[in-house]
Amino acid sequence: MGPVLLCALLLGLSRAAPPGHEVTFLPGLAKQPAFRHFSGHLCAGPGKHLHYWFVEAQSNPQSSPLVLWLNGGPGCSSMEGFLKEHGPFLIQPDGVTLKYNDYAWNKVANMLYLESPAGVGFSYSEDKKYATNDTEASDLPAGRDVAHNNYLALKEFLRLYPEYSKNDLFLTGESYGGVYIPTLAEWVMQDPSLNLKGIAVGNGLSSYEINDNSLVYFAYYHGLLGTELWRDLQAFCCSQGKCNFHDNSNLNCTLKMEEMIQIVEESGLNIYNLYAACDGGVPGSIRYEGDYLITHDLGNSFLRMPMKFSWRQNLFRMPVARNKVRMDPPCTNSTALSRYLNSPEVRKAVHISPDAPEWQVCSFEVNRSYKRLYMQMNDQYLKLLGATKYRILVYNGDVDMACNFLGDEWFVDSLCQKVQVARRPWLYTEGGENQIGGFVKEFTNIAFLTVKGAGHMVPTDRPLAAFTMFSRFIKNEPY
């Protein structure tokens, strides 16, 4: 029986949790965990195999919620979230050792980490065709849509693990997960067999236009641009009290925006955390490592700027870019993660198919072939809010520049929901003392929350504050 037929048949069958997926020994741990965890591939349509790693809640898994997590990109692996943010095991700098995470999110929930779409991490498609898009498009073959494939993978997971099919379900993600999660929720909310309770998006891309416009204000008021450049930007990009830094046709505005982009994205500042050092030093827009050309641009900002657009198009057309290019998020170090996940012992322990590719933190091919269909997420959020039964959390580390807090706050405000609790500080307890975790503004069924001093990867920078926030969201407790 061929693997495509087998995958199709499995999509239609119901059976107990596959014994061949349980991880019985994980290299790098001084002691194996008391909770069970599973790893393998899920069928997300014929010939499509998405890698997942599922960790049961550390107490009462039968009654604890099921939480799906997706990292962003597009084209970046959720193993980053699992092994560097809020999973139970944290990779150490040697790329060999794992340590337990005191603030693991599976202390309060069953956590399902999914590498999506096919072509990302250990996920693959048998036809090796990785062009895809947010949801679906007529000019791509049927099935090449991330939201629907994620839905199929979730359904396949629950077929393999039917004991979780009635648990409360939450969809969560980060960065380009700001598109993945609301578009997946559209599919899930139409399925009465799924017990969807809400979604949470961290430092999410909710609107390209708002993200671009707000970043210029963020940069100026964080001391990055200087008064002369700010004055010119206001003069050339703004009129009648409204500024357009996103797709302004004024040539002088375009020229000044190129200066702004050079400072914020290309000077060596850590775009994921303004106040953190840049791992590896000031990177430049590309660099070479052995035979590989390394690019750091995930392509989410200033899509309409001519200079950025032409650079991205030209890079993809370079002959080297087809085979010998690697995409590493700027100012991050994925060496330890790559070393660990690519070790033969680990691949065997977590049941990675021999057909799966070498693991990389982000896929250049998926990212550059990805068709972005949505410029904003208003319709998806309003559909969820209109159902009046889902709760939504939009949270942001407040020193991130990739998807800055100001833009997501503007986005949530633009949904025009009724304010239930005015913007206020929220507190968490550390060392027996209350500390300000950030600020929160609560509307009917949606809250916007900042995490003070955190960047793009909130649980990495502020693990206790992030765990407190997540726990309160899952348990429907006041922030």
Coordinates of N, CA and C in Angstrom, one line a residue, residues 78-175:
S78 N 7.7 25.4 14.9 CA 7.1 25.5 16.2 C 8.0 24.8 17.2
M79 N 9.1 24.1 16.8 CA 10.1 23.6 17.7 C 10.8 24.7 18.4
E80 N 10.8 25.9 17.8 CA 11.3 27.1 18.5 C 10.5 27.4 19.8
G81 N 9.2 27.3 19.6 CA 8.3 27.6 20.8 C 8.4 26.4 21.8
F82 N 8.6 25.2 21.3 CA 8.7 24.0 22.2 C 10.0 24.0 23.0
L83 N 11.1 24.2 22.3 CA 12.4 24.0 23.0 C 13.1 25.3 23.5
K84 N 12.5 26.5 23.1 CA 13.1 27.7 23.5 C 12.2 28.7 24.2
E85 N 10.9 28.4 24.2 CA 9.9 29.4 24.8 C 9.2 28.8 26.0
H86 N 8.2 27.9 25.7 CA 7.3 27.5 26.8 C 7.1 26.0 26.9
G87 N 7.9 25.2 26.1 CA 7.8 23.7 26.3 C 8.4 23.3 27.6
P88 N 8.2 22.0 27.9 CA 8.7 21.5 29.2 C 10.2 21.3 29.2
F89 N 10.9 21.2 28.0 CA 12.3 21.0 27.9 C 12.9 22.2 27.2
L90 N 14.0 22.8 27.7 CA 14.7 23.9 27.1 C 16.0 23.5 26.6
I91 N 16.3 23.8 25.4 CA 17.6 23.4 24.8 C 18.7 24.3 25.5
Q92 N 19.9 23.7 25.7 CA 21.0 24.4 26.3 C 22.0 24.8 25.2
P93 N 22.9 25.7 25.5 CA 23.8 26.2 24.5 C 24.7 25.2 23.8
D94 N 24.9 24.0 24.5 CA 25.8 23.0 23.9 C 25.1 22.2 22.8
G95 N 23.8 22.4 22.7 CA 23.0 21.7 21.6 C 22.9 20.2 21.9
V96 N 23.2 19.8 23.1 CA 23.1 18.4 23.5 C 22.1 18.2 24.7
T97 N 22.2 19.1 25.6 CA 21.5 19.0 26.9 C 20.2 19.7 26.9
L98 N 19.2 19.1 27.6 CA 17.9 19.7 27.8 C 17.8 19.9 29.3
K99 N 17.1 21.1 29.7 CA 16.8 21.3 31.1 C 15.3 21.5 31.2
Y100 N 14.7 21.1 32.4 CA 13.3 21.3 32.6 C 13.0 22.8 32.7
N101 N 11.8 23.2 32.2 CA 11.4 24.6 32.2 C 10.4 24.7 33.4
D102 N 10.8 25.6 34.4 CA 9.9 25.8 35.5 C 8.6 26.5 35.2
Y103 N 8.6 27.1 34.0 CA 7.4 27.8 33.6 C 6.7 27.2 32.3
A104 N 6.8 25.9 32.2 CA 6.3 25.2 31.0 C 4.8 25.4 31.0
W105 N 4.2 25.6 29.8 CA 2.8 25.8 29.7 C 2.0 24.5 29.9
N106 N 2.7 23.3 29.8 CA 2.0 22.1 30.0 C 1.8 21.8 31.5
K107 N 2.2 22.7 32.3 CA 1.8 22.6 33.8 C 0.3 22.9 33.9
V108 N -0.3 23.5 33.0 CA -1.8 23.8 33.1 C -2.6 23.3 31.9
A109 N -1.9 22.8 30.9 CA -2.6 22.4 29.6 C -1.9 21.3 28.9
N110 N -2.6 20.5 28.1 CA -2.0 19.6 27.2 C -1.6 20.4 26.0
M111 N -0.3 20.3 25.6 CA 0.2 21.2 24.6 C 0.6 20.4 23.3
L112 N 0.0 20.9 22.2 CA 0.3 20.3 20.9 C 1.0 21.3 20.0
Y113 N 2.3 20.9 19.7 CA 3.1 21.8 18.9 C 3.2 21.2 17.5
L114 N 2.8 22.0 16.5 CA 2.7 21.5 15.1 C 3.6 22.3 14.2
E115 N 4.4 21.6 13.4 CA 5.3 22.2 12.4 C 4.5 22.4 11.1
S116 N 4.2 23.6 10.8 CA 3.4 23.9 9.6 C 3.8 25.1 8.9
P117 N 3.6 25.2 7.6 CA 3.1 24.1 6.7 C 4.1 23.1 6.3
A118 N 3.7 22.2 5.4 CA 4.7 21.2 4.9 C 5.9 21.9 4.3
G119 N 7.1 21.4 4.6 CA 8.3 22.0 4.2 C 9.0 22.7 5.3
V120 N 8.3 22.9 6.5 CA 8.9 23.5 7.7 C 9.3 22.5 8.6
G121 N 10.5 22.6 9.2 CA 11.1 21.7 10.1 C 11.1 20.3 9.6
F122 N 10.5 19.3 10.3 CA 10.4 17.9 9.9 C 9.1 17.6 9.1
S123 N 8.3 18.6 8.8 CA 7.1 18.4 8.0 C 7.5 18.4 6.5
Y124 N 6.8 17.5 5.8 CA 7.1 17.4 4.4 C 5.9 17.0 3.6
S125 N 6.1 17.2 2.3 CA 5.1 16.7 1.3 C 5.8 15.7 0.3
E126 N 5.1 14.7 0.0 CA 5.8 13.7 -0.8 C 6.2 14.2 -2.2
D127 N 5.4 15.2 -2.7 CA 5.7 15.7 -4.0 C 6.7 16.9 -4.0
K128 N 7.2 17.2 -2.7 CA 8.2 18.2 -2.5 C 7.8 19.6 -3.1
K129 N 6.5 19.8 -3.3 CA 6.0 21.1 -3.8 C 5.5 21.9 -2.6
Y130 N 6.2 23.0 -2.3 CA 5.9 23.8 -1.0 C 5.4 25.1 -1.2
A131 N 4.9 25.5 -2.5 CA 4.2 26.7 -2.7 C 2.9 26.6 -2.0
T132 N 2.5 27.6 -1.2 CA 1.2 27.5 -0.4 C 0.8 28.9 -0.1
N133 N -0.4 29.0 0.6 CA -0.9 30.3 0.9 C -1.7 30.3 2.2
D134 N -2.2 31.5 2.6 CA -2.9 31.6 3.9 C -4.1 30.6 4.0
T135 N -4.9 30.5 3.0 CA -6.1 29.7 3.1 C -6.4 28.9 1.9
E136 N -6.7 29.6 0.7 CA -6.8 28.8 -0.5 C -6.8 29.9 -1.7
A137 N -6.4 29.4 -2.8 CA -6.4 30.4 -4.0 C -6.6 29.6 -5.2
S138 N -7.3 30.1 -6.2 CA -7.6 29.4 -7.4 C -6.4 29.1 -8.3
D139 N -5.3 29.8 -8.1 CA -4.2 29.6 -9.0 C -3.2 28.6 -8.4
L140 N -3.5 28.0 -7.3 CA -2.7 27.0 -6.7 C -3.5 25.7 -6.7
P141 N -2.8 24.5 -6.7 CA -3.5 23.2 -6.7 C -4.4 23.1 -5.4
A142 N -5.5 22.4 -5.6 CA -6.4 22.2 -4.4 C -5.6 21.6 -3.2
G143 N -5.9 22.1 -2.1 CA -5.2 21.6 -0.9 C -4.0 22.3 -0.4
R144 N -3.5 23.2 -1.2 CA -2.3 23.9 -0.8 C -2.7 25.2 0.0
D145 N -3.3 24.9 1.1 CA -3.8 26.0 1.9 C -3.5 25.7 3.4
V146 N -2.8 26.6 4.0 CA -2.3 26.3 5.4 C -3.4 26.2 6.4
A147 N -4.4 27.1 6.4 CA -5.5 27.0 7.4 C -6.2 25.6 7.3
H148 N -6.5 25.2 6.1 CA -7.3 24.0 5.9 C -6.4 22.8 6.3
N149 N -5.1 22.8 5.9 CA -4.2 21.7 6.3 C -4.0 21.6 7.8
N150 N -3.9 22.7 8.4 CA -3.8 22.7 9.9 C -5.0 22.1 10.5
Y151 N -6.2 22.5 10.0 CA -7.5 21.9 10.5 C -7.5 20.4 10.3
L152 N -7.0 19.9 9.1 CA -7.0 18.5 8.9 C -6.0 17.8 9.8
A153 N -4.9 18.4 10.1 CA -3.9 17.9 11.0 C -4.5 17.8 12.4
L154 N -5.2 18.8 12.8 CA -5.9 18.8 14.2 C -6.9 17.7 14.2
K155 N -7.7 17.5 13.2 CA -8.7 16.4 13.2 C -8.0 15.1 13.2
E156 N -6.9 14.9 12.5 CA -6.2 13.7 12.5 C -5.6 13.4 13.9
F157 N -5.1 14.4 14.5 CA -4.6 14.3 15.9 C -5.7 13.7 16.8
L158 N -6.9 14.3 16.7 CA -7.9 13.9 17.6 C -8.5 12.5 17.2
R159 N -8.3 12.1 16.0 CA -8.6 10.7 15.6 C -7.6 9.8 16.3
L160 N -6.4 10.2 16.3 CA -5.4 9.3 16.9 C -5.4 9.3 18.5
Y161 N -5.9 10.5 19.0 CA -6.0 10.6 20.5 C -7.4 11.0 20.8
P162 N -8.4 10.1 20.6 CA -9.8 10.5 20.8 C -10.1 10.9 22.3
E163 N -9.3 10.5 23.2 CA -9.5 10.8 24.6 C -9.5 12.4 24.9
Y164 N -8.9 13.1 23.9 CA -8.9 14.6 24.0 C -9.9 15.3 23.2
S165 N -10.8 14.6 22.5 CA -11.7 15.2 21.5 C -12.8 16.1 22.2
K166 N -13.1 15.8 23.5 CA -14.1 16.6 24.2 C -13.5 17.7 25.1
N167 N -12.2 17.7 25.2 CA -11.5 18.7 26.1 C -11.7 20.1 25.5
D168 N -11.7 21.1 26.4 CA -11.7 22.5 25.9 C -10.5 22.7 25.0
L169 N -10.7 23.4 23.9 CA -9.7 23.5 22.8 C -9.3 25.0 22.7
F170 N -8.0 25.3 22.7 CA -7.6 26.7 22.4 C -6.6 26.6 21.3
L171 N -6.6 27.6 20.4 CA -5.6 27.8 19.3 C -4.7 29.0 19.7
T172 N -3.4 28.7 19.7 CA -2.5 29.8 20.1 C -1.3 29.9 19.1
G173 N -0.7 31.0 19.0 CA 0.4 31.2 18.1 C 1.1 32.5 18.3
E174 N 2.1 32.7 17.5 CA 3.0 33.9 17.6 C 3.4 34.4 16.2
S175 N 3.6 35.7 16.1 CA 4.2 36.3 14.9 C 3.2 36.1 13.7

